[in-house]
Coordinates of C-alpha atoms in Angstrom, one line a residue:
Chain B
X1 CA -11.5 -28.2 -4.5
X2 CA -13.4 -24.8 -4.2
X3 CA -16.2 -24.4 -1.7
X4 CA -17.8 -21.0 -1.3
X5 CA -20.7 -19.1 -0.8
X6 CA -20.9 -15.1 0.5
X7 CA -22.6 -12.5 0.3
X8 CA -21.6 -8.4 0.3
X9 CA -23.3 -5.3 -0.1
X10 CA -21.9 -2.2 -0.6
X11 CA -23.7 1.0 1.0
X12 CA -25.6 3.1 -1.5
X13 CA -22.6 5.8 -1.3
X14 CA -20.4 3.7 -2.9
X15 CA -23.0 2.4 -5.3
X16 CA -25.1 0.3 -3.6
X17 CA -23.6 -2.9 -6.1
X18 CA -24.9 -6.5 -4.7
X19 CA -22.8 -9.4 -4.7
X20 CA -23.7 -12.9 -4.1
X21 CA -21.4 -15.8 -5.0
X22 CA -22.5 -19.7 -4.5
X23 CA -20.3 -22.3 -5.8
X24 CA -19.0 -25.7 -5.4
X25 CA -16.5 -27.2 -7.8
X26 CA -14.2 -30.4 -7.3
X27 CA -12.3 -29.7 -10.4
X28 CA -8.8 -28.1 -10.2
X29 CA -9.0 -25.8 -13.1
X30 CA -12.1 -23.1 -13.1
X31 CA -12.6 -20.2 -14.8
X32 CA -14.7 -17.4 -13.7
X33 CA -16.4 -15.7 -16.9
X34 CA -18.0 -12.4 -16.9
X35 CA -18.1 -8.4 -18.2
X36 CA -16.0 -5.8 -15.8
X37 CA -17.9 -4.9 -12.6
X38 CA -19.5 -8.3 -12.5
X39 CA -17.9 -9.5 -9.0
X40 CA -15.0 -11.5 -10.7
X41 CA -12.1 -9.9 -9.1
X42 CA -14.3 -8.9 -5.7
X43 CA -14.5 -13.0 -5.7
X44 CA -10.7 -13.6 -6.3
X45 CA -9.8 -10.9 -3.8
X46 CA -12.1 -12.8 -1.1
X47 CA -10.7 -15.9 -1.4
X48 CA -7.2 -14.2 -1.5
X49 CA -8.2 -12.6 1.7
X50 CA -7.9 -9.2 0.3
X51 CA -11.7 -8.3 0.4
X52 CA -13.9 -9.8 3.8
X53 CA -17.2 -10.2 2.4
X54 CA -19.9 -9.3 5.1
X55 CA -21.2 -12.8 5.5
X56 CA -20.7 -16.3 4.0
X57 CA -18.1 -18.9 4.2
X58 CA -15.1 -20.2 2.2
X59 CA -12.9 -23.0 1.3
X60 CA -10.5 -24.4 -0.3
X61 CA -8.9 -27.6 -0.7
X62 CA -10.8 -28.5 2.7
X63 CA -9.3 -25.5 4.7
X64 CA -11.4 -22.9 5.5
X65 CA -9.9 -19.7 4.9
X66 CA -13.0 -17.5 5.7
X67 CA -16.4 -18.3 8.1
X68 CA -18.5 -14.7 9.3
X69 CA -20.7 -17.3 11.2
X70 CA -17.9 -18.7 13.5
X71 CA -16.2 -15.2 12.9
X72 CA -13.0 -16.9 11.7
X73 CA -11.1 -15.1 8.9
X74 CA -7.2 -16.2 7.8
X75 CA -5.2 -13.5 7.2
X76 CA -4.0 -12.8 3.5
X77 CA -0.9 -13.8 4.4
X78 CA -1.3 -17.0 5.8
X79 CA -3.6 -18.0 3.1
X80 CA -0.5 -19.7 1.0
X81 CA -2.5 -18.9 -2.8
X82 CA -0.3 -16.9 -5.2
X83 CA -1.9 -14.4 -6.8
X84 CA -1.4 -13.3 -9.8
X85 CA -2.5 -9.4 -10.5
X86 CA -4.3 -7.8 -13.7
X87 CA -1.4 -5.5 -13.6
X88 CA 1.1 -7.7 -12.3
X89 CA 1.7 -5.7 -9.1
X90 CA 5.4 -6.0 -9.6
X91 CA 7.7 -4.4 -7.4
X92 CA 8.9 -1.1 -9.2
X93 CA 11.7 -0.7 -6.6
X94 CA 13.1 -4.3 -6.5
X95 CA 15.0 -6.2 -9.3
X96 CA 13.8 -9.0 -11.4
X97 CA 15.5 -11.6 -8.3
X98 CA 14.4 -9.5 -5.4
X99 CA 11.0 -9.8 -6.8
X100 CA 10.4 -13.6 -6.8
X101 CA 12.7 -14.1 -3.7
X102 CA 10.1 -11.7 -1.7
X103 CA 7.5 -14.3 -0.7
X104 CA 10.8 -16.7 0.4
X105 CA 11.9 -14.1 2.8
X106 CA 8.8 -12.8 4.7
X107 CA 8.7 -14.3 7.9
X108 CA 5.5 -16.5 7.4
X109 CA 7.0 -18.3 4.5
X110 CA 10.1 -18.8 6.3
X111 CA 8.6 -21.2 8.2
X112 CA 8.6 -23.6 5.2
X113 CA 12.0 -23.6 5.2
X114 CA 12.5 -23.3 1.6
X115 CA 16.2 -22.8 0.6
X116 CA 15.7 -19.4 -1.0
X117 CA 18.9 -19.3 -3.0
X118 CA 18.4 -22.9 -4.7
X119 CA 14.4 -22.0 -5.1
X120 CA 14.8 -18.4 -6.8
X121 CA 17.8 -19.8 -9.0
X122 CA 15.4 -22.8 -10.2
X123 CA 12.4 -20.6 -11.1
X124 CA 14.6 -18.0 -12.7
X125 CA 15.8 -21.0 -14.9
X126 CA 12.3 -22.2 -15.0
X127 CA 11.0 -19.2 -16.7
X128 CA 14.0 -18.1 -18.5
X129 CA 14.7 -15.0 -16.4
X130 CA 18.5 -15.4 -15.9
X131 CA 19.3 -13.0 -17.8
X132 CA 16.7 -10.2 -16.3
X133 CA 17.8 -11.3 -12.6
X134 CA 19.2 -8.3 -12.1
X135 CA 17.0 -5.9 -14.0
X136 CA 14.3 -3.4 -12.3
X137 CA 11.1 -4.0 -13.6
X138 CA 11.2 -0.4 -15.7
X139 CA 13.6 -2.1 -17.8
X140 CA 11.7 -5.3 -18.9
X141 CA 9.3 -5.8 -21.5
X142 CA 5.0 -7.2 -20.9
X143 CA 5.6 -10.6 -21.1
X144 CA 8.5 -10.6 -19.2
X145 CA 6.9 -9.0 -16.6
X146 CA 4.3 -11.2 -16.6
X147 CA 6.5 -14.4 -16.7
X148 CA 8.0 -11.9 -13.3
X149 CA 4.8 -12.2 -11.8
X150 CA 3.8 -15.9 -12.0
X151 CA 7.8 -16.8 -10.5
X152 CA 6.8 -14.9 -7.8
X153 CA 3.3 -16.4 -7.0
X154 CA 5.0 -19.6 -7.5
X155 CA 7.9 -19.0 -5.3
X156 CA 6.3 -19.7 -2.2
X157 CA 4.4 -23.1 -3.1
X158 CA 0.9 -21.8 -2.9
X159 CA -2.1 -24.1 -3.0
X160 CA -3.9 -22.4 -5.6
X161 CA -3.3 -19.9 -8.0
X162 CA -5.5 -17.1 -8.7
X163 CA -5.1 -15.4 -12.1
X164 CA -6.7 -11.8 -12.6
X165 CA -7.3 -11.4 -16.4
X166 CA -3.7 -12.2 -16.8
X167 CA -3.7 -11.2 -20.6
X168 CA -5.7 -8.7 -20.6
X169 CA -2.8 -5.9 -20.0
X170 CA -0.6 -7.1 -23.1
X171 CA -1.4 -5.7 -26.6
X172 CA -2.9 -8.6 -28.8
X173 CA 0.1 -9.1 -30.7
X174 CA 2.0 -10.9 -27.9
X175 CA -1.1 -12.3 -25.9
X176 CA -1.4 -15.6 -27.8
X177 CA 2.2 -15.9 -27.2
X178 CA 2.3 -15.4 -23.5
X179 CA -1.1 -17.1 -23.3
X180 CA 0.8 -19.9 -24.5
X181 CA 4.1 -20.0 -22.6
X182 CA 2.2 -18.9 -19.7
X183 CA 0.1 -22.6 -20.3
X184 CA 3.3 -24.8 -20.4
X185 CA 4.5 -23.2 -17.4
X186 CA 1.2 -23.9 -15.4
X187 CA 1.4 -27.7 -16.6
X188 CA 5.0 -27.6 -15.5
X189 CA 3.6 -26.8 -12.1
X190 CA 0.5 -28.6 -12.0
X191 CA -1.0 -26.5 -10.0
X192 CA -4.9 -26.1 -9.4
X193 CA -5.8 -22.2 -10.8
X194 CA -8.7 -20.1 -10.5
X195 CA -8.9 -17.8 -14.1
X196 CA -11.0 -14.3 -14.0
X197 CA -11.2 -13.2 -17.6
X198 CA -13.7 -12.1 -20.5
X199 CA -11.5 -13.4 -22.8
X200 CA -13.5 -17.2 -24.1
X201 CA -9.4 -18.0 -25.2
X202 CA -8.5 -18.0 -21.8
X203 CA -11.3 -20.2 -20.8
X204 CA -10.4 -22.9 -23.3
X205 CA -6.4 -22.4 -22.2
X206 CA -6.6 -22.3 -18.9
X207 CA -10.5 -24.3 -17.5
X208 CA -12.4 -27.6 -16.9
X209 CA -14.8 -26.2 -16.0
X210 CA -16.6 -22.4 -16.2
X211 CA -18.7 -20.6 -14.0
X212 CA -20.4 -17.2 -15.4
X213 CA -20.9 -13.5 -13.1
X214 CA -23.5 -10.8 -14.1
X215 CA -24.3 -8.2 -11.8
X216 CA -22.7 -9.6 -8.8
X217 CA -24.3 -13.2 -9.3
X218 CA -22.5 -16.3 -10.9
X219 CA -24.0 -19.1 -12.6
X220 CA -23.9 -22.8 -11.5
X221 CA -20.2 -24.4 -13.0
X222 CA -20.2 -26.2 -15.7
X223 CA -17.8 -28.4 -17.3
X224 CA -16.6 -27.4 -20.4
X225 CA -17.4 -30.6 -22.3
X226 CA -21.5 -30.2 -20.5
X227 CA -21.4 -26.5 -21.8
X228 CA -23.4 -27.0 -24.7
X229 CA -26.8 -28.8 -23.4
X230 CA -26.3 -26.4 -20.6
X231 CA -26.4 -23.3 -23.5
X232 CA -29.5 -25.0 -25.0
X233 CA -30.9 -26.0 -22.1
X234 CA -30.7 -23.2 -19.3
X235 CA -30.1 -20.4 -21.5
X236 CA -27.9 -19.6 -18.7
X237 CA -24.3 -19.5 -20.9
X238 CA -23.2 -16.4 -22.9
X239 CA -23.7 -17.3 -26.2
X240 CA -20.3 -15.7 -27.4
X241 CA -18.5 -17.6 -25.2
X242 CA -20.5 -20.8 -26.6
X243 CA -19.6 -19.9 -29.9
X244 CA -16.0 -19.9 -29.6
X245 CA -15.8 -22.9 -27.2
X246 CA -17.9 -25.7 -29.5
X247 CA -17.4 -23.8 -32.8
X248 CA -21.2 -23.1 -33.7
X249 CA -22.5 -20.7 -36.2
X250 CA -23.8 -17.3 -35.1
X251 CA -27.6 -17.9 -34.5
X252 CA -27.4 -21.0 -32.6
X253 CA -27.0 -19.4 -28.8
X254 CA -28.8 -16.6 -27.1
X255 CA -26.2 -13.7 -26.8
X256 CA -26.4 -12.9 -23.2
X257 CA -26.5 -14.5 -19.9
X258 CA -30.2 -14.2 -18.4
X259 CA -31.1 -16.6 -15.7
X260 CA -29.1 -16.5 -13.0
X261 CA -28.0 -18.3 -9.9
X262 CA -30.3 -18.0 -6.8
X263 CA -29.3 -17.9 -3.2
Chain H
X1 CA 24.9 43.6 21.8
X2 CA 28.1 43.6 23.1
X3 CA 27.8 40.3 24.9
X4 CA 26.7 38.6 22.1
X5 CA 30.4 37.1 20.8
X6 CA 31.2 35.1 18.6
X7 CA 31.0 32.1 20.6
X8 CA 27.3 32.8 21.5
X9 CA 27.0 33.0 18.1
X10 CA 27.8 29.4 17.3
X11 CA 26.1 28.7 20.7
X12 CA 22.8 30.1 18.8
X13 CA 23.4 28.0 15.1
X14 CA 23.7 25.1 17.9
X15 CA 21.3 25.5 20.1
X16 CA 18.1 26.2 17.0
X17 CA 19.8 23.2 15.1
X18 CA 19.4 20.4 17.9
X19 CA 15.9 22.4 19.0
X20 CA 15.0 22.2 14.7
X21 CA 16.4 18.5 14.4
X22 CA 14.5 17.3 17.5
X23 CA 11.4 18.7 16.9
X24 CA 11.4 17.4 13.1
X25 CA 12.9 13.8 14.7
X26 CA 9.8 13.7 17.1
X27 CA 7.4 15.2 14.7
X28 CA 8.1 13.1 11.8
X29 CA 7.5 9.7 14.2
X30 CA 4.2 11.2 15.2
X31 CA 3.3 12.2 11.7
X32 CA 4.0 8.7 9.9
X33 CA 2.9 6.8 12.6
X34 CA -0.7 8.6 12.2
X35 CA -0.4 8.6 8.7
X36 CA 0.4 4.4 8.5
X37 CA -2.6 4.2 11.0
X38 CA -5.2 6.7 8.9
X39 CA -4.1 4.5 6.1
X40 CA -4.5 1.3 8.0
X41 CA -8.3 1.7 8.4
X42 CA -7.2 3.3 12.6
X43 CA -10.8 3.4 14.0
X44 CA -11.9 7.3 13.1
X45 CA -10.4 6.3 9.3
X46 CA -12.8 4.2 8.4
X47 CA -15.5 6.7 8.9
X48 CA -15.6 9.5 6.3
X49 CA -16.4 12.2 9.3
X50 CA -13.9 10.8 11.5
X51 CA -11.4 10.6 9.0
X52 CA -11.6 15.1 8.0
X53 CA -12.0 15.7 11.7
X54 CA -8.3 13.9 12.1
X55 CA -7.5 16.0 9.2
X56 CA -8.8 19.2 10.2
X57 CA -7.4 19.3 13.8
X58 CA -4.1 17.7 12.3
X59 CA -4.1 20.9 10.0
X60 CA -4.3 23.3 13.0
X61 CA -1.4 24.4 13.6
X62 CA -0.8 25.6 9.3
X63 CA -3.7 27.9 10.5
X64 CA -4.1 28.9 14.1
X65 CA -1.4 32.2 15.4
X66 CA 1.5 31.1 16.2
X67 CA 0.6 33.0 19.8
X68 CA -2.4 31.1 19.6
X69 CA -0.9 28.0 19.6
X70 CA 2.0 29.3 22.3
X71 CA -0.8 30.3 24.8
X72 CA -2.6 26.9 24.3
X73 CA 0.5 25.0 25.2
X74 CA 1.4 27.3 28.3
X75 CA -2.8 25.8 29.2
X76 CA -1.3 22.7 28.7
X77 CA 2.2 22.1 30.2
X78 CA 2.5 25.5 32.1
X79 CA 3.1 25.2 35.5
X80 CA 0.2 25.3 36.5
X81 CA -1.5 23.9 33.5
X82 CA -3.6 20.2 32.4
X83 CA -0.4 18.2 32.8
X84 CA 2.4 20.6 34.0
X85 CA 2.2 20.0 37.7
X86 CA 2.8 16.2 36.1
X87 CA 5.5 17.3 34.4
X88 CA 7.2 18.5 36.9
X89 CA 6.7 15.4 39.5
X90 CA 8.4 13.6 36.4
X91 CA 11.2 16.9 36.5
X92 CA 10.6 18.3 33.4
X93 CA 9.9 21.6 33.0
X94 CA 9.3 23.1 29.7
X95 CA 8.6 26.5 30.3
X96 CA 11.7 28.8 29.7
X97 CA 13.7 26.1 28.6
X98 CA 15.2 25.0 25.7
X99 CA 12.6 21.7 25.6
X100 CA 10.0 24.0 25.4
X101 CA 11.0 25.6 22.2
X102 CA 11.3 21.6 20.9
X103 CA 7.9 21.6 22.0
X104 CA 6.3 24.7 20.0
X105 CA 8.5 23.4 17.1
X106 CA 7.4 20.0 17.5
X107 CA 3.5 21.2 17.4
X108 CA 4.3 24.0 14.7
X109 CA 5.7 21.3 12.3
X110 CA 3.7 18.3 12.9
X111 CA 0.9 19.5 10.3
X112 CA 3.7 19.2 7.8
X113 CA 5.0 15.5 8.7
X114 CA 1.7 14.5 8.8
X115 CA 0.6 15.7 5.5
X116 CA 3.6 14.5 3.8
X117 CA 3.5 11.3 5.0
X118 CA -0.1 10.5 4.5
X119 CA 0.1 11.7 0.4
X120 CA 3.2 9.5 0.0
X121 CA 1.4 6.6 1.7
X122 CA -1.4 6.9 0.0
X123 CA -0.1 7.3 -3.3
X124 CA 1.4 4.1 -3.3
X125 CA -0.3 1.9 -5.7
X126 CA -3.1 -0.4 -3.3
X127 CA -1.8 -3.6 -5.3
X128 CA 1.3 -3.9 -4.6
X129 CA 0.8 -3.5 -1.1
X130 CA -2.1 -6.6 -1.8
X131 CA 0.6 -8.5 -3.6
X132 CA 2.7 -8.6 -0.7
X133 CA -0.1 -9.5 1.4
X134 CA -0.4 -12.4 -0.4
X135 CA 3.3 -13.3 -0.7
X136 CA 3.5 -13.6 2.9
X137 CA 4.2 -10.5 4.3
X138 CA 2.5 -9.1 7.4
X139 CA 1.4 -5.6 7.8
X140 CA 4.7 -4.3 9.0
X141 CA 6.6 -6.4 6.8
X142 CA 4.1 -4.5 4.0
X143 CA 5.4 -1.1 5.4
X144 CA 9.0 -1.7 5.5
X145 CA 9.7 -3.9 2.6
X146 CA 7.4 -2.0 0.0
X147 CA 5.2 1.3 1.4
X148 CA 8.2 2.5 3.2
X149 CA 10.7 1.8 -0.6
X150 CA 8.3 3.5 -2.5
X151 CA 7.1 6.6 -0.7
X152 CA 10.2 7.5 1.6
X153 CA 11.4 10.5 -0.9
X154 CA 8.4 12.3 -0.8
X155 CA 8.2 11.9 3.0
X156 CA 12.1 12.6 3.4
X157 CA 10.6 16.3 1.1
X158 CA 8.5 16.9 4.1
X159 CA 10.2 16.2 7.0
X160 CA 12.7 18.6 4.9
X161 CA 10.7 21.4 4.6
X162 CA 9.5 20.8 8.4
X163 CA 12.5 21.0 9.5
X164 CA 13.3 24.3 7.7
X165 CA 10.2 25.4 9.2
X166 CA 11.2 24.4 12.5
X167 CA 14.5 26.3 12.8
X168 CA 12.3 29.8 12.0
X169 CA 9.8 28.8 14.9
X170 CA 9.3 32.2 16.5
X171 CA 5.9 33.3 18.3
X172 CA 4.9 30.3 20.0
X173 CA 8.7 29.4 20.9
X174 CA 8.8 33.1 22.6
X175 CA 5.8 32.4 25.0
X176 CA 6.8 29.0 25.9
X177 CA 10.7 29.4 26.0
X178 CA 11.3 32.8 26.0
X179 CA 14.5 34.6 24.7
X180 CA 17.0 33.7 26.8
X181 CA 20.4 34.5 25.3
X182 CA 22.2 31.2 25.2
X183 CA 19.6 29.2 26.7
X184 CA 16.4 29.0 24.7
X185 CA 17.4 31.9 21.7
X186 CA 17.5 30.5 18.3
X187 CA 18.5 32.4 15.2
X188 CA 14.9 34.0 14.7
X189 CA 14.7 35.2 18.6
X190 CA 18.2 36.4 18.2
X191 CA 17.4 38.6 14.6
X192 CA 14.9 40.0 16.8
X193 CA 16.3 40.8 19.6
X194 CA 19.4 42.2 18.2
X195 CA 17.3 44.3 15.9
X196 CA 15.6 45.8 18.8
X197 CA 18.9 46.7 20.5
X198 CA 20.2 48.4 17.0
X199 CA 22.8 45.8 15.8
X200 CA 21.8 46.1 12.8
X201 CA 25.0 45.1 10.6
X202 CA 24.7 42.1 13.2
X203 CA 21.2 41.7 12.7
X204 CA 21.7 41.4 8.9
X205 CA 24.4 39.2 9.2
X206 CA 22.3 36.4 11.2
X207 CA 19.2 37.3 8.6
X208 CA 21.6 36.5 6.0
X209 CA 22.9 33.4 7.3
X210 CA 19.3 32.1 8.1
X211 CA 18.4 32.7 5.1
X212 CA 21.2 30.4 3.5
X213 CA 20.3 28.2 6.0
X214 CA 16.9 27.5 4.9
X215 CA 17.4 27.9 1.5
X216 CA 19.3 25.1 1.6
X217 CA 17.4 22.9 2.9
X218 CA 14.6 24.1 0.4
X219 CA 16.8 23.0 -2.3
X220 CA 17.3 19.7 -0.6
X221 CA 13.7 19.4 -0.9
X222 CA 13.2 20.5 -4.0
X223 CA 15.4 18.1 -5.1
X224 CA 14.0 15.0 -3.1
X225 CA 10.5 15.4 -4.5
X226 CA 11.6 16.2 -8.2
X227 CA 13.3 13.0 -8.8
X228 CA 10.5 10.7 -7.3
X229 CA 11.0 7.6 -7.6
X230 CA 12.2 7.5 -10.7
X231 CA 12.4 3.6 -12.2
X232 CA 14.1 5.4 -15.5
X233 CA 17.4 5.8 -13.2
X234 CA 17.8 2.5 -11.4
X235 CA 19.5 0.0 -13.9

């Protein structure tokens, strides 16, 4: 599904931080597992096409979307993912219809020739916006806006989805609950998804298979079912993450993630 | 000033209105346009030197005399200045006319546009421009259907106050245009002028109407920047 491999450095003004991804997964649903400033988003935003790493290569679904070596790079816009932001990026000055009708009306999705009417009123159904449709985002509560966002990356038929810690803006209280509805709705879809989040919940929600970033490097991908040998084995696995995945007691994993990947 | 009538009066409010209103028109294309391409990553932006140097010479007008900046322009489009002689193949001639004074104006003001435009731009949040990258939407489609929504009040507060700026142009307008009564006078060459001859009740009276003139438009301002784009109001 997922084919890349890149690699950026920053100049020492901005903090010098190193990043260097490798990875190859056939399976649809991956999860990207790390602490803040480990690379996570930087990776989502290069496959998005929203960050041009210096030098590397990627793919998806066969296509390649970015190559520094034949100097090919797709714009953003032509990429067709849907992206789903941390914040949820929703357009303060738009209501609740104009937002997921956006990606219908730009001129590169026109081309699709989706009937944007019929489309916007079957996703506002979908995700039980009707009543909001004609709201401004000021006037709608965390989860609504969330449900906002995902009609909107959905809107325009993307090939994969990229979610940026989707939860991690909603007090705790309601995060199991859109965690939950935010599930159903991807099954509904059936779409392949990329997850960023330090959340182990959202792994086990939303992942076949997990690949782990610390300081700018990820870890091979495993599949969630091979995650335990791989804890025992490589010592490459957060142990808290292991924990809440297979249920084990405290001792029985290393804590922290320290081999990494090598590239 | 007995020729100055009533009709040269209006002439006057006319003539420093459309000099004003062209000069903030002009200015406030020039000024977003260099703003959306500073923002853009425009070749000296991406380099932090390049990017105050842009700044600092953008800002040189705020600082530099206004004769200072009259006697550069007379260098530059006077007859026998860098590009006058081409000006005048082409017909135009700036000097003592009234497309001179849009000129000073235009090069007294810009500073503002400029600034105003590049703080709105850049204030609005990076993601949501990204999230309409992704949607679909190409780089002008970015600007028009979201940048543009989101910072056009505090833009429309500059090109405001610009333009309230622009109608008191004075020194460099006087080198460039001179004070021709009823050809390149505005309101602050005529205050001056009829001062010097001793009209003074008339000379109050056009001070007075200035003044409510620009106070005005100050208020306008005021009032375009202190609601923001406020989501609280839109329901």
């Amino acid at each position: 599904m997922i084919d890349i491999r890149f690699r950026h450095a920053f100049p020492a003004r901005l903090g010098g931080f190193q990043l260097r991804v490798a990875l190859s997964a056939p399976q649809r649903r991956l999860a990207f597992f790390g602490a803040s400033g480990s690379g996570k988003t930087l990776t989502l935003q290069a496959v998005a096409g929203l960050f041009l790493p210096q030098e590397g290569f990627i793919r998806v679904g066969g296509r390649v979307l970015y190559d520094s070596e034949r100097g090919f790079c797709l714009p953003a816009r032509k990429r067709n993912l849907g992206y789903l932001f941390q914040d949820y990026a929703i357009f303060p000055h738009l209501t609740v219809r104009q937002n997921i009708e956006f990606s219908l009306k730009t001129r590169w999705q026109t081309r699709k020739g989706i009937k944007t009417g019929e489309r916007t009123d079957e996703l506002l159904r979908g995700f039980e916006l009707e009543q909001l449709a004609g709201r401004y985002p000021a006037h709608i509560s965390g989860g609504q806006k969330q449900r906002v966002a995902l009609a909107r990356a959905l809107a325009g038929q993307p090939e994969l989805l990229l979610l940026d810690e989707p939860f991690s803006a909603l007090d705790p209280l309601l995060r199991d609950r859109v965690r939950a509805q935010c599930g159903q709705l991807l099954a509904r879809f059936n779409i392949p998804t990329i997850i960023i989040t330090h959340d182990p919940e959202d792994v086990l929600a939303f992942a076949d298979a997990v690949s782990f970033y610390q300081n700018g490097v990820n870890s091979a991908c495993y599949n969630l079912d091979e995650l335990e040998d791989a804890g025992k084995n490589a010592g490459d696995v957060p142990g808290e993450l292991l924990r809440t995945l297979t249920g084990a007691g405290e001792n029985d994993f290393p804590r922290t993630l320290n081999s990494a990947a090598t590239w | 000033m007995e020729n100055f009538s009533d009709p040269a009066l209006l002439a006057c409010i006319l003539l420093t209105l459309r000099v004003a209103g062209i000069a903030t028109l002009v200015s406030a294309c020039l000024g977003l346009g260099l703003a959306w391409g500073m923002t853009r990553g425009l070749a000296p932006a991406r380099r932090p030197r390049g990017r105050s140097v842009v700044d600092a010479l953008c800002a040189l007008p705020l600082v530099l005399p206004p004769t200072v900046i009259g006697y550069c322009l007379i260098l530059l489009v006077g007859r026998k200045g860098l590009i006058g002689p081409l000006l005048q193949e082409l017909g135009i001639s700036l000097i003592f006319s009234w497309k001179g004074a849009v000129v000073a104006a235009t090069v007294v003001i810009f500073p503002l546009t400029y600034r105003a435009s590049r703080a709105a731009l850049e204030s609005v949040d990076h993601n949501l421009e990204n999230a309409a990258r992704t949607l679909g939407a190409s780089e002008w489609e970015v600007f028009y259907k979201v940048s543009m929504p989101l910072a056009w009040r505090s833009i429309a507060a500059g090109v405001s106050l610009a333009f309230a700026r622009g109608m008191g142009e004075f020194g460099a307008t006087l080198m460039i245009a001179g004070n021709i009564p009823g050809r390149t006078q505005t309101l602050s060459l005529a205050i001056y002028a009829t001062f010097q001859a001793g009209d003074d009740s008339r000379a109050l009276a056009l001070v007075l109407l200035t003044s409510v003139l620009c106070a005005s438009l100050l208020v306008l301002a005021e009032s375009l920047t202190s609601r923001r784009f406020s989501q609280g109001a839109r329901l």
